[in-house]
mmCIF file of C-alpha atoms in Angstrom:
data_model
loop_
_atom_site.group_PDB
_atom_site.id
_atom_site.type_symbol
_atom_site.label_atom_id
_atom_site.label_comp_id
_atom_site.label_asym_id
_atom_site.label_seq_id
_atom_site.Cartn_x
_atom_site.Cartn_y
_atom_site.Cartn_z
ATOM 1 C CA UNK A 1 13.191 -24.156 -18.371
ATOM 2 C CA UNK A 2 12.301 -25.767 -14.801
ATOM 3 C CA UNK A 3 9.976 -28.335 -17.015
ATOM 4 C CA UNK A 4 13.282 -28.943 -19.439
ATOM 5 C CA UNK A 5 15.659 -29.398 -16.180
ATOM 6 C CA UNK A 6 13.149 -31.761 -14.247
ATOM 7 C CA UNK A 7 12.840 -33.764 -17.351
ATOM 8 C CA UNK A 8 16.378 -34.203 -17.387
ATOM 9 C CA UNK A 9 16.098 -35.728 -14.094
ATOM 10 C CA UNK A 10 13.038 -37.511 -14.353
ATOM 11 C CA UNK A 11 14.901 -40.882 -13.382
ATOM 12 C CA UNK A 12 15.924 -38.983 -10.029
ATOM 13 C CA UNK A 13 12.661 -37.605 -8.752
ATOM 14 C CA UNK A 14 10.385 -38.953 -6.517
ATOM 15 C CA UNK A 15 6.727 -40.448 -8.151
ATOM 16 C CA UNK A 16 4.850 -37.184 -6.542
ATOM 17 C CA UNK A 17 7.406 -34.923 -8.510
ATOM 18 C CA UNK A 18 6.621 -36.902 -11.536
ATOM 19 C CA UNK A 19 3.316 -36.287 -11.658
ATOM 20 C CA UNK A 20 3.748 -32.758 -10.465
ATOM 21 C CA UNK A 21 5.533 -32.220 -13.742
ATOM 22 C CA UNK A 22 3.025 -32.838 -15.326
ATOM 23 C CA UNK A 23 0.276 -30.882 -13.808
ATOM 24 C CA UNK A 24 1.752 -27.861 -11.993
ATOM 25 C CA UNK A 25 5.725 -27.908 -12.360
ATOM 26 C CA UNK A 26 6.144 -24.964 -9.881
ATOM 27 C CA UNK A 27 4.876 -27.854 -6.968
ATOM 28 C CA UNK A 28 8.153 -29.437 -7.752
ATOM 29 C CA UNK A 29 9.689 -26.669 -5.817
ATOM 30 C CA UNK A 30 7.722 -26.877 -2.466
ATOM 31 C CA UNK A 31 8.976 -31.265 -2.425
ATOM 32 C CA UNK A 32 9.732 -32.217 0.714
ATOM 33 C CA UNK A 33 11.079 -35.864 -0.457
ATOM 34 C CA UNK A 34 14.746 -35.580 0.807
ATOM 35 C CA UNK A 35 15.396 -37.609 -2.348
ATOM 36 C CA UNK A 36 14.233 -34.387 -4.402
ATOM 37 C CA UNK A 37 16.236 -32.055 -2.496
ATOM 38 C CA UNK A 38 19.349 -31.831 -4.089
ATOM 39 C CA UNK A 39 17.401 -31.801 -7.520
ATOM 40 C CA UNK A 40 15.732 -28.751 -5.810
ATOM 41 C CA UNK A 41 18.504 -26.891 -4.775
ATOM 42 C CA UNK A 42 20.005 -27.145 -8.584
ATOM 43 C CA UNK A 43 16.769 -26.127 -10.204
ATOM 44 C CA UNK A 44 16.514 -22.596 -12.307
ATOM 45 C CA UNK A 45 15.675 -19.953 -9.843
ATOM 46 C CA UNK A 46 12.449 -17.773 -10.594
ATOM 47 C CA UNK A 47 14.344 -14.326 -10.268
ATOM 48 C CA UNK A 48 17.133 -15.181 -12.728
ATOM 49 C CA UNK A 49 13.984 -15.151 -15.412
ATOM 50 C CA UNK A 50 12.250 -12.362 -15.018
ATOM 51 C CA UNK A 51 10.601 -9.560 -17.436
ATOM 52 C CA UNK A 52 12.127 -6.088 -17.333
ATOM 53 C CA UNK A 53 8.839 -4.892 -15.695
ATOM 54 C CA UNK A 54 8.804 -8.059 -13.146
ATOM 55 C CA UNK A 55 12.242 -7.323 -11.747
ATOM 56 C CA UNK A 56 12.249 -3.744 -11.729
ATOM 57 C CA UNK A 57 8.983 -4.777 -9.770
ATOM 58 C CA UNK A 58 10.735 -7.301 -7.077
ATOM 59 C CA UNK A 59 13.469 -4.646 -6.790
ATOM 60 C CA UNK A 60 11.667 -2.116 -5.504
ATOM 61 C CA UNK A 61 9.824 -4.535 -3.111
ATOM 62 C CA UNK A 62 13.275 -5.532 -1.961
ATOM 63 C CA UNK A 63 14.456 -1.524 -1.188
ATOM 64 C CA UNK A 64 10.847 -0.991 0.452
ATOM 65 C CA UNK A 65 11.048 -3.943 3.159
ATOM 66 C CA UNK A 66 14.971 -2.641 3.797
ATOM 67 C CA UNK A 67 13.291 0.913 4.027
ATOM 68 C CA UNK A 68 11.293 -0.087 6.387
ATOM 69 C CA UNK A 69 13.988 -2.594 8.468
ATOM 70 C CA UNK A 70 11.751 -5.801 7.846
ATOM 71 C CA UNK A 71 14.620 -8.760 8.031
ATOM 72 C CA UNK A 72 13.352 -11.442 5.305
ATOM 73 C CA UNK A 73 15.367 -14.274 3.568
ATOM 74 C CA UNK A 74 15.051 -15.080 -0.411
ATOM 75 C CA UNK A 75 13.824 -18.692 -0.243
ATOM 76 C CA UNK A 76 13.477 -19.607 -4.017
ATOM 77 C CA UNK A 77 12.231 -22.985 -3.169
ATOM 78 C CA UNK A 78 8.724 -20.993 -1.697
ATOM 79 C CA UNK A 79 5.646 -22.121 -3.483
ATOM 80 C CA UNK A 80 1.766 -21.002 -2.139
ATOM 81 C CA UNK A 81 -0.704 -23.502 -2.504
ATOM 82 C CA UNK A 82 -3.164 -20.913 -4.572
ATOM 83 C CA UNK A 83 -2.779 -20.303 -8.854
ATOM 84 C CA UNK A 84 -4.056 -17.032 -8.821
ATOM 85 C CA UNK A 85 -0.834 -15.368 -6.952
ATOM 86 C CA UNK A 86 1.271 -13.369 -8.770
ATOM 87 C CA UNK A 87 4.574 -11.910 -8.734
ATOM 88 C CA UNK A 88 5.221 -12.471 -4.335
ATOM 89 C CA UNK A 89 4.104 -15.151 -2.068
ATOM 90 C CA UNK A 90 5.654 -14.962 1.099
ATOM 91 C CA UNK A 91 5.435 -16.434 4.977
ATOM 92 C CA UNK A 92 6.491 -15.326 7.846
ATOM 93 C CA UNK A 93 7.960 -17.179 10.643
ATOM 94 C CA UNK A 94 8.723 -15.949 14.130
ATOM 95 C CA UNK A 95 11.871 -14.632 15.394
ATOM 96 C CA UNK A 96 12.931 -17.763 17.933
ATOM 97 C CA UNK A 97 16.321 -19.099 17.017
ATOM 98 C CA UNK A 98 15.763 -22.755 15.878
ATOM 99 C CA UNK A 99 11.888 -22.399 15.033
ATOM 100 C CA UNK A 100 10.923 -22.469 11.441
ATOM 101 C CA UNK A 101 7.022 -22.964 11.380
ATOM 102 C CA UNK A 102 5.054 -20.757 9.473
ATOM 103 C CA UNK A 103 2.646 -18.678 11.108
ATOM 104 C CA UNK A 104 1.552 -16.181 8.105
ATOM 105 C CA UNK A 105 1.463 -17.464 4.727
ATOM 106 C CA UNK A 106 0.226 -15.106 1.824
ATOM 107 C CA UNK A 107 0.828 -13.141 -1.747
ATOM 108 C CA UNK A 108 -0.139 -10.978 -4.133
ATOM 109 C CA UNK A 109 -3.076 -11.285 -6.718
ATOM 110 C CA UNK A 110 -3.203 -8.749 -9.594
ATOM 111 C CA UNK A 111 -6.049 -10.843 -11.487
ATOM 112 C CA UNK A 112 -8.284 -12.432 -8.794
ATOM 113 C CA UNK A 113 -10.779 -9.510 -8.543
ATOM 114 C CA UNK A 114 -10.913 -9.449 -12.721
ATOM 115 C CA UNK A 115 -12.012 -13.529 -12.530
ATOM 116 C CA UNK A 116 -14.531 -12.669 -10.024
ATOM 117 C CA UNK A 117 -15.862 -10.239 -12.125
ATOM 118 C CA UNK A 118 -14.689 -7.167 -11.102
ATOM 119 C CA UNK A 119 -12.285 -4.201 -12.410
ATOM 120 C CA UNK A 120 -9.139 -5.780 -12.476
ATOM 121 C CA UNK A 121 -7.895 -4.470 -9.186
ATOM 122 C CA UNK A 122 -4.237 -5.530 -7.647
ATOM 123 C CA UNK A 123 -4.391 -6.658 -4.262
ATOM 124 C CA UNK A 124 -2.602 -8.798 -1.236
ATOM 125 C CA UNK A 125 -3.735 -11.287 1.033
ATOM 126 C CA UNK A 126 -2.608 -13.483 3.470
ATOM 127 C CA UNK A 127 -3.619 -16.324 6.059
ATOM 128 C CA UNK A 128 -2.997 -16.579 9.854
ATOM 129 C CA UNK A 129 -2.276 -19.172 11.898
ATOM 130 C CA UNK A 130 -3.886 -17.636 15.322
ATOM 131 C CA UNK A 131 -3.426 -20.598 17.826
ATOM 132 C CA UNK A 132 -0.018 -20.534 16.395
ATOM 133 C CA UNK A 133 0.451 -16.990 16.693
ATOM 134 C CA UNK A 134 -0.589 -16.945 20.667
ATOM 135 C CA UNK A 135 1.355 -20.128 21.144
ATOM 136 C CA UNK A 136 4.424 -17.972 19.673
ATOM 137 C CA UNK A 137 3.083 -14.543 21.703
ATOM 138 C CA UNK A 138 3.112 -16.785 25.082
ATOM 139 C CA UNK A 139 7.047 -18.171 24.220
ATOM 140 C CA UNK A 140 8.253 -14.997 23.492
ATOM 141 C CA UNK A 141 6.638 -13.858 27.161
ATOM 142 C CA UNK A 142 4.681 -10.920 24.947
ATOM 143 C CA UNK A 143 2.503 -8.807 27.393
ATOM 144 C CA UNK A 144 -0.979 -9.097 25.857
ATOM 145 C CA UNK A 145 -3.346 -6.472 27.022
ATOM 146 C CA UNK A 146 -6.277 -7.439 27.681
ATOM 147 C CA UNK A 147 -9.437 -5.613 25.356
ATOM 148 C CA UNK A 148 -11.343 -3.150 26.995
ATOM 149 C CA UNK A 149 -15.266 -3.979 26.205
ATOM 150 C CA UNK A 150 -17.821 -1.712 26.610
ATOM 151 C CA UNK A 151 -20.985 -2.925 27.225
ATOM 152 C CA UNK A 152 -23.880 -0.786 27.621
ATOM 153 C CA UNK A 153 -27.480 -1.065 29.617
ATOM 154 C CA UNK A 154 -29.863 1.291 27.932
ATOM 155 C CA UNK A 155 -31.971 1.958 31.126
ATOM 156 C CA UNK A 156 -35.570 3.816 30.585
ATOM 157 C CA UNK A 157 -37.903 5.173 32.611
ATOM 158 C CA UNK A 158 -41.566 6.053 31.249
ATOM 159 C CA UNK A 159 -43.562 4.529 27.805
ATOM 160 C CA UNK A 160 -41.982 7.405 25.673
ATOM 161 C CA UNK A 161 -38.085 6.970 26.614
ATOM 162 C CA UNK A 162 -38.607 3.269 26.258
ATOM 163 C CA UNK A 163 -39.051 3.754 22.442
ATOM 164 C CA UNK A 164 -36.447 6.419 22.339
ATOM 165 C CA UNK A 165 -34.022 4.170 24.606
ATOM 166 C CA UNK A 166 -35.318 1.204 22.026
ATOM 167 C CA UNK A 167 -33.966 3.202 19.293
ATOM 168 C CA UNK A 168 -30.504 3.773 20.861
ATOM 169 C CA UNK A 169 -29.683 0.487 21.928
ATOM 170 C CA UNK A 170 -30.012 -0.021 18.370
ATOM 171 C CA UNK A 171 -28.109 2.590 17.002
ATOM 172 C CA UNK A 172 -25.199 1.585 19.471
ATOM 173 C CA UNK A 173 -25.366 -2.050 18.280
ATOM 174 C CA UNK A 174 -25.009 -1.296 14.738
ATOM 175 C CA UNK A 175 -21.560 1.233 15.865
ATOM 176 C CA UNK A 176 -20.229 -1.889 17.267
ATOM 177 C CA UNK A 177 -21.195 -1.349 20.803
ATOM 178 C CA UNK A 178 -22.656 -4.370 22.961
ATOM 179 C CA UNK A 179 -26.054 -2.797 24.145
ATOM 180 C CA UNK A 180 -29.026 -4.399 26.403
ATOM 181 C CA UNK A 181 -32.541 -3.283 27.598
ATOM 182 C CA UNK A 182 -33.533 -4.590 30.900
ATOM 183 C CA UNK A 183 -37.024 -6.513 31.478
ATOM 184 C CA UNK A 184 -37.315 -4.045 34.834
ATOM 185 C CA UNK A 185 -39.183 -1.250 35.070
ATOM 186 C CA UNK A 186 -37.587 1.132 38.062
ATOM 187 C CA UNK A 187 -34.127 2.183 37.336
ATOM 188 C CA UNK A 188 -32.810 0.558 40.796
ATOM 189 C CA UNK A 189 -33.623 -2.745 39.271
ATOM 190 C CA UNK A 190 -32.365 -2.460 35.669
ATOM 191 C CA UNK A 191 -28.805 -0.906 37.210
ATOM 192 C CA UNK A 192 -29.148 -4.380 39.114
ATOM 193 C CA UNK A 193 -29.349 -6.148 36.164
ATOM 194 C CA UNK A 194 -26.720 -4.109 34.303
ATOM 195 C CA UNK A 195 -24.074 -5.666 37.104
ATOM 196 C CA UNK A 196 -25.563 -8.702 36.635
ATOM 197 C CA UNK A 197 -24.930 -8.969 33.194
ATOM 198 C CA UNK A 198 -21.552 -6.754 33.502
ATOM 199 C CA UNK A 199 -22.114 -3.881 31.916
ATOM 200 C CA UNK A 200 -19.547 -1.153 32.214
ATOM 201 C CA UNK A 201 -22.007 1.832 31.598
ATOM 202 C CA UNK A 202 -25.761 2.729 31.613
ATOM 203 C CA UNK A 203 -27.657 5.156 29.775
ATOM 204 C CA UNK A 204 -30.244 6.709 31.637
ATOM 205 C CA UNK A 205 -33.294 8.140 29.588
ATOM 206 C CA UNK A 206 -36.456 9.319 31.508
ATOM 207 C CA UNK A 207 -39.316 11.350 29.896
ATOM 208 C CA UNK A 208 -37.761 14.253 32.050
ATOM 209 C CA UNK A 209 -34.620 13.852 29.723
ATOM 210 C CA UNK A 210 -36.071 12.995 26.498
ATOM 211 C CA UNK A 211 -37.879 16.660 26.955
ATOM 212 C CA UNK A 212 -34.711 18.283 27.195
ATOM 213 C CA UNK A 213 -33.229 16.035 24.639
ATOM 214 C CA UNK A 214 -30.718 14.540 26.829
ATOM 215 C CA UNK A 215 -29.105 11.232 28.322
ATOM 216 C CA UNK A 216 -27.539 10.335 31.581
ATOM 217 C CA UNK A 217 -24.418 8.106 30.681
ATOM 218 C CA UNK A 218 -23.288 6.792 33.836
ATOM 219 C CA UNK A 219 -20.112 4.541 34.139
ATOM 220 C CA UNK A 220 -20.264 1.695 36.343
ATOM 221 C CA UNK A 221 -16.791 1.059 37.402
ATOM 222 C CA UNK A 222 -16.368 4.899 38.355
ATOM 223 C CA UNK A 223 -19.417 5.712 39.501
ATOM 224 C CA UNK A 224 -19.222 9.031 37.661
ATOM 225 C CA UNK A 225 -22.174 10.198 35.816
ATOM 226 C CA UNK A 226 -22.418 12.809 33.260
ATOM 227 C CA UNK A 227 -24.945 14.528 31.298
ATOM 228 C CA UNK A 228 -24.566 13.992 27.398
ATOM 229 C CA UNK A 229 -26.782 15.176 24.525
ATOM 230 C CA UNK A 230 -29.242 12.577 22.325
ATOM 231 C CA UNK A 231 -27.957 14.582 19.261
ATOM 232 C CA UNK A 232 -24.477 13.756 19.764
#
């Protein structure tokens, strides 16, 4: 029907639109062209066609985002730049009075995992626009903690806890903790070079400890230290 209606207007549409008729008619909607515009806002509307199990679909996803007190706006003229969405593309703009810019753009995919070879899995995915999202953050005067990191020295003392401290570092780096080993030997000198490199803890390991099976974890900021099990 949108094919039937631009063809009606063909003489009235701009040379982009004609050859968007051609190739993917659902572009037609997404014209910018203000020559296209009122052709746009008189074209067949998406919902008004739907399949019993499409629109009980879109339904529901209206009553959910009114459940939930999200504000959004119907804007039949939206078209993603992606073929494999299906059923809801959406964007999101932010909530500044006279601002339209996108800064999330995204839909939903029920056959994209199928063409990659997968079990045809639903799913939903979306793109961000960060520099736009921190310009938008900083307008809006949003307080934006800063992250806490936790970086860790992995100090040893003796030829056995510097395999066993070895191993740790390791096993912190691959739970997402930042870890380091210092070049030093004495444990003055690698604490020195854990506030060189601003570390916010150390873990202490002598052979004394690794015979008992235990770490010192000391925090640098505090200058607390506690005694904390290899095990755990």
């Amino acid at each position: 029907e949108l094919k039937a209606f631009y063809q009606d207007h063909i003489e009235e549409i701009c040379d982009d639109c004609k050859r968007r008729l051609i190739r993917n008619p659902l572009r037609l909607l997404d014209c910018k062209n203000d020559q296209c515009q009122p052709i746009i806002a008189a074209a067949p509307q998406s919902v008004n066609h739907l399949c019993d199990e499409c629109s009980a679909h879109w339904e529901a996803l209206k009553a959910y985002l009114d459940k939930v007190g999200l504000n959004f706006e119907i804007d039949h003229k939206l078209v993603r730049g992606l073929d494999y969405y299906t059923r809801t593309v959406f964007e999101i703009t932010p909530p500044v009075e006279g601002r339209t810019e996108t800064i999330v753009g995204g839909g939903r995919y029920d056959g994209l995992i199928e063409q990659l070879g997968g079990n045809s899995t639903p799913g939903i995915g979306y793109g961000m626009g960060i520099e736009r999202v921190i310009e938008n953050l900083k307008r809006q005067e949003v307080p934006v903690p800063e992250p806490e990191i936790v970086k860790v020295l992995v100090a040893h003392l003796g030829d056995l806890a510097k395999n066993e401290a070895l191993q740790l570092a390791s096993e912190l780096r691959q739970g997402g903790v930042t870890s380091i080993l210092s070049p030093s030997r004495g444990l003055r000198s690698q604490l020195r070079y854990a506030n060189a490199k601003n570390c916010t803890h150390a873990v202490i390991i002598g052979d004394d400890e690794l015979a008992k099976g235990v770490a010192m974890v000391r925090d640098l900021r505090q200058s607390e230290q506690s005694e904390v099990s290899l095990d755990s």
